[in-house]
Amino acid sequence: MRELRKAKKMTLQALGGETGLSVGYLSQLEREQATPSIRALNVIARILGVNINWFFPDPEEQEAPEAAIVVRASRRRALKFESGIRDELLTPTLSGQLELLRCTLEPGGSSGNELYCHKGEEAGYVDQGQLELTIESEVFLLNEGDSFHFDSSRPHRYRNPGQSKTIVIWAMTPPHY
């Protein structure tokens, strides 16, 4: 839950305000010191933009020999943001050094108006549509088939400037979610 909240750039106070749950209770949930009710999980999942099943790994899938290596297209975990972005996790776990995402941006969808930075590296491939990538003061317009790589400590942001959806295969180290 903490990783999802941070990915949404929400504080515990903001999540508490949106869900009606106390900050103390949410903190206990994040530290696995409390057991959530189904109602609480439903509310938290809705605010964080995921289905409630995000919090429940499929036991059959976890026991499958391929679970640590393969992510089936029909079983991807996904996050949906209000800004018009949907991220699908393509790596089986976030415990390694690499995170791979399929990022779908609706027309006008963006990471926000503010530049942000974090530790690590990012690289991507524009599979469909256009991506406007801003790194510090430089703005790059990428089209289908273009790719990119940059140090994530450089302030950056991105958006879909087109009239159709954009799909980017995005790799990050270390995992961001």
mmCIF file of C-alpha atoms in Angstrom:
data_model
loop_
_atom_site.group_PDB
_atom_site.id
_atom_site.type_symbol
_atom_site.label_atom_id
_atom_site.label_comp_id
_atom_site.label_asym_id
_atom_site.label_seq_id
_atom_site.Cartn_x
_atom_site.Cartn_y
_atom_site.Cartn_z
ATOM 1 C CA MET A 1 0.000 0.000 0.000
ATOM 2 C CA ARG A 2 2.840 2.386 0.843
ATOM 3 C CA GLU A 3 4.378 1.958 -2.617
ATOM 4 C CA LEU A 4 1.057 2.695 -4.309
ATOM 5 C CA ARG A 5 0.463 5.764 -2.144
ATOM 6 C CA LYS A 6 3.939 7.099 -2.868
ATOM 7 C CA ALA A 7 3.500 6.426 -6.582
ATOM 8 C CA LYS A 8 0.419 8.658 -6.418
ATOM 9 C CA LYS A 9 2.525 11.253 -4.551
ATOM 10 C CA MET A 10 0.049 11.166 -1.650
ATOM 11 C CA THR A 11 0.806 11.667 2.007
ATOM 12 C CA LEU A 12 -0.887 9.566 4.669
ATOM 13 C CA GLN A 13 -2.849 12.688 5.611
ATOM 14 C CA ALA A 14 -4.118 13.109 2.045
ATOM 15 C CA LEU A 15 -5.067 9.426 1.798
ATOM 16 C CA GLY A 16 -6.821 9.689 5.157
ATOM 17 C CA GLY A 17 -8.755 12.731 3.950
ATOM 18 C CA GLU A 18 -9.822 10.969 0.744
ATOM 19 C CA THR A 19 -10.778 7.681 2.403
ATOM 20 C CA GLY A 20 -12.170 8.918 5.708
ATOM 21 C CA LEU A 21 -9.774 6.554 7.514
ATOM 22 C CA SER A 22 -7.465 7.755 10.269
ATOM 23 C CA VAL A 23 -3.784 8.405 9.564
ATOM 24 C CA GLY A 24 -2.857 6.106 12.454
ATOM 25 C CA TYR A 25 -4.915 3.242 11.027
ATOM 26 C CA LEU A 26 -3.464 3.742 7.532
ATOM 27 C CA SER A 27 0.042 3.819 8.983
ATOM 28 C CA GLN A 28 -0.631 0.544 10.809
ATOM 29 C CA LEU A 29 -1.895 -1.012 7.574
ATOM 30 C CA GLU A 30 1.240 0.071 5.722
ATOM 31 C CA ARG A 31 3.430 -1.445 8.440
ATOM 32 C CA GLU A 32 1.268 -4.603 8.463
ATOM 33 C CA GLN A 33 0.360 -4.039 12.120
ATOM 34 C CA ALA A 34 -3.395 -4.033 11.474
ATOM 35 C CA THR A 35 -5.788 -6.137 9.423
ATOM 36 C CA PRO A 36 -7.958 -4.097 7.068
ATOM 37 C CA SER A 37 -11.669 -4.581 6.591
ATOM 38 C CA ILE A 38 -13.001 -5.288 3.098
ATOM 39 C CA ARG A 39 -14.683 -1.861 3.166
ATOM 40 C CA ALA A 40 -11.379 -0.165 4.029
ATOM 41 C CA LEU A 41 -9.556 -2.054 1.264
ATOM 42 C CA ASN A 42 -12.263 -1.126 -1.248
ATOM 43 C CA VAL A 43 -12.002 2.559 -0.366
ATOM 44 C CA ILE A 44 -8.188 2.554 -0.379
ATOM 45 C CA ALA A 45 -8.069 0.671 -3.710
ATOM 46 C CA ARG A 46 -10.526 3.117 -5.313
ATOM 47 C CA ILE A 47 -8.530 6.170 -4.181
ATOM 48 C CA LEU A 48 -5.227 4.599 -5.261
ATOM 49 C CA GLY A 49 -6.667 3.608 -8.658
ATOM 50 C CA VAL A 50 -6.317 -0.172 -8.411
ATOM 51 C CA ASN A 51 -8.653 -3.117 -8.106
ATOM 52 C CA ILE A 52 -8.866 -4.675 -4.656
ATOM 53 C CA ASN A 53 -7.169 -7.809 -6.032
ATOM 54 C CA TRP A 54 -3.919 -5.776 -6.187
ATOM 55 C CA PHE A 55 -3.592 -6.466 -2.454
ATOM 56 C CA PHE A 56 -4.205 -10.217 -2.820
ATOM 57 C CA PRO A 57 -1.632 -12.230 -4.755
ATOM 58 C CA ASP A 58 -3.169 -15.222 -6.515
ATOM 59 C CA PRO A 59 -1.957 -18.291 -4.555
ATOM 60 C CA GLU A 60 -2.191 -20.539 -7.624
ATOM 61 C CA GLU A 61 -0.120 -18.127 -9.667
ATOM 62 C CA GLN A 62 2.455 -17.693 -6.897
ATOM 63 C CA GLU A 63 2.908 -21.472 -6.704
ATOM 64 C CA ALA A 64 3.270 -21.878 -10.477
ATOM 65 C CA PRO A 65 6.861 -22.599 -11.520
ATOM 66 C CA GLU A 66 6.827 -19.656 -13.924
ATOM 67 C CA ALA A 67 5.510 -17.072 -11.414
ATOM 68 C CA ALA A 68 8.946 -15.681 -10.564
ATOM 69 C CA ILE A 69 9.839 -15.321 -14.240
ATOM 70 C CA VAL A 70 6.727 -14.820 -16.411
ATOM 71 C CA VAL A 71 3.855 -12.317 -16.312
ATOM 72 C CA ARG A 72 0.923 -13.431 -18.456
ATOM 73 C CA ALA A 73 -0.830 -10.602 -20.325
ATOM 74 C CA SER A 74 -4.145 -11.416 -18.668
ATOM 75 C CA ARG A 75 -2.593 -11.310 -15.163
ATOM 76 C CA ARG A 76 -0.765 -7.948 -15.169
ATOM 77 C CA ARG A 77 -1.037 -5.744 -12.114
ATOM 78 C CA ALA A 78 -2.060 -2.218 -13.115
ATOM 79 C CA LEU A 79 -2.282 1.279 -11.673
ATOM 80 C CA LYS A 80 -4.568 3.940 -13.127
ATOM 81 C CA PHE A 81 -3.874 7.605 -12.446
ATOM 82 C CA GLU A 82 -6.311 10.515 -12.692
ATOM 83 C CA SER A 83 -3.829 12.269 -14.984
ATOM 84 C CA GLY A 84 -4.741 9.895 -17.851
ATOM 85 C CA ILE A 85 -1.996 7.304 -17.345
ATOM 86 C CA ARG A 86 -2.310 3.558 -16.821
ATOM 87 C CA ASP A 87 0.819 1.627 -15.812
ATOM 88 C CA GLU A 88 0.889 -2.162 -16.167
ATOM 89 C CA LEU A 89 3.657 -4.005 -14.349
ATOM 90 C CA LEU A 90 5.515 -6.296 -16.763
ATOM 91 C CA THR A 91 7.986 -7.681 -14.238
ATOM 92 C CA PRO A 92 6.758 -10.420 -11.869
ATOM 93 C CA THR A 93 7.995 -8.640 -8.742
ATOM 94 C CA LEU A 94 9.514 -5.367 -7.627
ATOM 95 C CA SER A 95 12.153 -7.085 -5.520
ATOM 96 C CA GLY A 96 14.874 -6.988 -8.193
ATOM 97 C CA GLN A 97 16.887 -4.098 -9.600
ATOM 98 C CA LEU A 98 14.673 -3.528 -12.674
ATOM 99 C CA GLU A 99 11.053 -2.526 -13.179
ATOM 100 C CA LEU A 100 9.404 -2.838 -16.580
ATOM 101 C CA LEU A 101 6.083 -1.119 -17.329
ATOM 102 C CA ARG A 102 3.637 -0.780 -20.173
ATOM 103 C CA CYS A 103 2.550 2.827 -19.836
ATOM 104 C CA THR A 104 -0.613 3.935 -21.670
ATOM 105 C CA LEU A 105 -1.217 7.685 -21.850
ATOM 106 C CA GLU A 106 -4.580 9.011 -22.995
ATOM 107 C CA PRO A 107 -4.492 12.199 -25.122
ATOM 108 C CA GLY A 108 -3.231 14.950 -22.812
ATOM 109 C CA GLY A 109 -2.206 12.398 -20.153
ATOM 110 C CA SER A 110 0.896 13.466 -18.264
ATOM 111 C CA SER A 111 3.123 12.969 -15.262
ATOM 112 C CA GLY A 112 2.110 16.466 -14.140
ATOM 113 C CA ASN A 113 3.173 20.045 -14.755
ATOM 114 C CA GLU A 114 6.095 19.950 -12.349
ATOM 115 C CA LEU A 115 9.464 18.422 -13.128
ATOM 116 C CA TYR A 116 10.461 15.702 -10.671
ATOM 117 C CA CYS A 117 13.515 13.542 -10.089
ATOM 118 C CA HIS A 118 14.538 10.440 -8.187
ATOM 119 C CA LYS A 119 17.451 8.062 -7.920
ATOM 120 C CA GLY A 120 18.129 5.680 -10.806
ATOM 121 C CA GLU A 121 17.856 5.425 -14.570
ATOM 122 C CA GLU A 122 14.960 5.235 -17.010
ATOM 123 C CA ALA A 123 14.710 4.021 -20.576
ATOM 124 C CA GLY A 124 11.789 3.491 -22.872
ATOM 125 C CA TYR A 125 10.446 2.641 -26.285
ATOM 126 C CA VAL A 126 7.457 4.418 -27.860
ATOM 127 C CA ASP A 127 5.362 1.581 -29.252
ATOM 128 C CA GLN A 128 2.389 3.708 -30.308
ATOM 129 C CA GLY A 129 1.595 7.423 -30.572
ATOM 130 C CA GLN A 130 3.775 10.324 -29.461
ATOM 131 C CA LEU A 131 5.560 11.160 -26.230
ATOM 132 C CA GLU A 132 6.783 14.588 -25.212
ATOM 133 C CA LEU A 133 9.684 14.061 -22.810
ATOM 134 C CA THR A 134 11.127 17.013 -20.891
ATOM 135 C CA ILE A 135 14.543 16.593 -19.276
ATOM 136 C CA GLU A 136 15.537 19.757 -17.395
ATOM 137 C CA SER A 137 15.015 22.509 -20.004
ATOM 138 C CA GLU A 138 15.150 20.263 -23.089
ATOM 139 C CA VAL A 139 11.928 19.038 -24.704
ATOM 140 C CA PHE A 140 11.974 15.971 -26.963
ATOM 141 C CA LEU A 141 9.113 14.804 -29.177
ATOM 142 C CA LEU A 142 9.312 11.041 -29.674
ATOM 143 C CA ASN A 143 7.281 9.127 -32.251
ATOM 144 C CA GLU A 144 6.499 5.434 -32.752
ATOM 145 C CA GLY A 145 9.706 3.425 -32.807
ATOM 146 C CA ASP A 146 11.786 6.063 -30.979
ATOM 147 C CA SER A 147 13.506 5.243 -27.705
ATOM 148 C CA PHE A 148 15.148 7.143 -24.852
ATOM 149 C CA HIS A 149 17.419 6.785 -21.832
ATOM 150 C CA PHE A 150 18.296 9.249 -19.042
ATOM 151 C CA ASP A 151 19.520 9.530 -15.470
ATOM 152 C CA SER A 152 16.400 9.897 -13.286
ATOM 153 C CA SER A 153 18.191 12.342 -10.988
ATOM 154 C CA ARG A 154 17.754 14.905 -13.778
ATOM 155 C CA PRO A 155 14.431 16.754 -13.357
ATOM 156 C CA HIS A 156 11.934 15.379 -15.869
ATOM 157 C CA ARG A 157 8.295 14.996 -16.869
ATOM 158 C CA TYR A 158 6.380 13.501 -19.785
ATOM 159 C CA ARG A 159 3.055 13.781 -21.558
ATOM 160 C CA ASN A 160 1.031 12.656 -24.568
ATOM 161 C CA PRO A 161 0.702 15.726 -26.823
ATOM 162 C CA GLY A 162 -1.306 13.861 -29.485
ATOM 163 C CA GLN A 163 -4.968 13.155 -30.170
ATOM 164 C CA SER A 164 -4.663 9.366 -29.824
ATOM 165 C CA LYS A 165 -3.351 7.171 -27.034
ATOM 166 C CA THR A 166 0.360 6.621 -26.552
ATOM 167 C CA ILE A 167 1.919 3.344 -25.393
ATOM 168 C CA VAL A 168 5.453 3.315 -24.000
ATOM 169 C CA ILE A 169 7.423 0.322 -22.738
ATOM 170 C CA TRP A 170 9.297 1.843 -19.803
ATOM 171 C CA ALA A 171 12.193 0.426 -17.772
ATOM 172 C CA MET A 172 13.405 1.845 -14.449
ATOM 173 C CA THR A 173 16.167 1.055 -12.023
ATOM 174 C CA PRO A 174 15.691 0.726 -9.160
ATOM 175 C CA PRO A 175 11.969 -0.116 -9.188
ATOM 176 C CA HIS A 176 9.858 2.995 -8.595
ATOM 177 C CA TYR A 177 6.633 1.337 -7.342
#
